[in-house]
Amino acid sequence: MKFFIDTANLDQIREAQALGILDGVTTNPSLMAKEGITGRDNIINHYREICSIVDGDVSAEVIATDFEGMIKEGEELAALDPQIVVKLPMIGDGVKACKYFADKGVKINMTLVFSPGQALLAAKAGATYVSPFIGRLDDVSTDGLGLISEIRLIFDNYGYETEILAASVRHTMHIIDCAKIGADVMTGPLSAISGLLKHPLTDIGLAKFLEDHKKGN
Ligand code: G3P
């Protein structure tokens, strides 16, 4: 399972990278704005900086919502760095743009996916990643993890190579559940990733080992 961190915060990206388990980064316009990154040049520079920190894929989202605009913006983003994955919204023009880029060998992450049908279209259009937003479905009393299971079944039925990128992961159990279902990738906050480390018996056991070692010396 690949681990992406879902943030534009450079310190958090560095911390996850330093842990040695990071496979990539996802960002979106809201995450950029949260870090105070505004204006085209600053956003572009920020993507470059993220690419210099991590080794893996870095999703950069287009703002345009029409086909021509997405192509123009997507081409600019893809040219920034070979690590860039162009993130397109799951709308009709997004699917068209996905097919256009997939035919050219540009990696695409289809975002804002909330149904199995949307995921199927993304796979047929050649997306590298499809991003179902599980937390946002949970927020509206709908089973986010259930959507991951449905997409897994559909993709396995036909051997689609599009990777299921579980997005809008909010906490550590989301990661465990996605791993059980067989999501290819998860993207979540550093807190959710760090939560995997924690177990009180590890802390208690380590304290006891150190205490016994001291007694023996
Ligand atoms: O990057 C997209 C997605 O992960 C957003 O998550 O927590 O804003 O629903 P959230």
Tab-separated table of C-alpha atoms and ligand atoms in Angstrom, residues 6-7 26-28 30-31 61 87 111-112 131-136 139 165-170 187-189, ligand 1:
chain	number	residue	atom	x	y	z
A	6	ASP	CA	-2.454	15.069	2.019
A	7	THR	CA	-1.038	18.492	2.772
A	26	THR	CA	-1.473	15.105	-2.678
A	27	THR	CA	-2.510	18.731	-2.555
A	28	ASN	CA	-5.608	20.650	-3.503
A	30	SER	CA	-7.911	24.350	-0.192
A	31	LEU	CA	-4.704	22.845	1.242
A	61	GLU	CA	-4.679	20.206	-9.144
A	87	LYS	CA	-5.208	16.273	-10.694
A	111	THR	CA	-10.407	13.797	-7.824
A	112	LEU	CA	-13.754	14.426	-6.137
A	131	SER	CA	-9.550	9.468	-5.612
A	132	PRO	CA	-12.736	8.515	-3.742
A	133	PHE	CA	-13.265	10.900	-0.798
A	134	ILE	CA	-14.157	8.597	2.068
A	135	GLY	CA	-14.235	11.128	4.925
A	136	ARG	CA	-16.595	13.450	3.093
A	139	ASP	CA	-19.658	13.226	6.898
A	165	LEU	CA	-6.287	6.299	-3.976
A	166	ALA	CA	-8.406	6.513	-0.821
A	167	ALA	CA	-8.635	10.265	-0.167
A	168	SER	CA	-10.226	12.372	2.522
A	169	VAL	CA	-8.779	9.914	5.028
A	170	ARG	CA	-9.326	11.499	8.402
A	187	THR	CA	-3.670	9.924	1.331
A	188	GLY	CA	-4.203	11.462	4.714
A	189	PRO	CA	-2.905	13.923	7.263
B	1	G3P	O1	-7.102	15.976	-1.138
B	1	G3P	C1	-8.444	15.650	-1.146
B	1	G3P	C2	-9.022	15.107	0.115
B	1	G3P	O2	-8.121	14.249	0.715
B	1	G3P	C3	-9.627	16.132	1.023
B	1	G3P	O3	-9.834	15.671	2.330
B	1	G3P	O4	-10.413	16.029	4.694
B	1	G3P	O5	-10.792	17.880	3.035
B	1	G3P	O6	-12.227	15.866	3.017
B	1	G3P	P1	-10.875	16.404	3.314
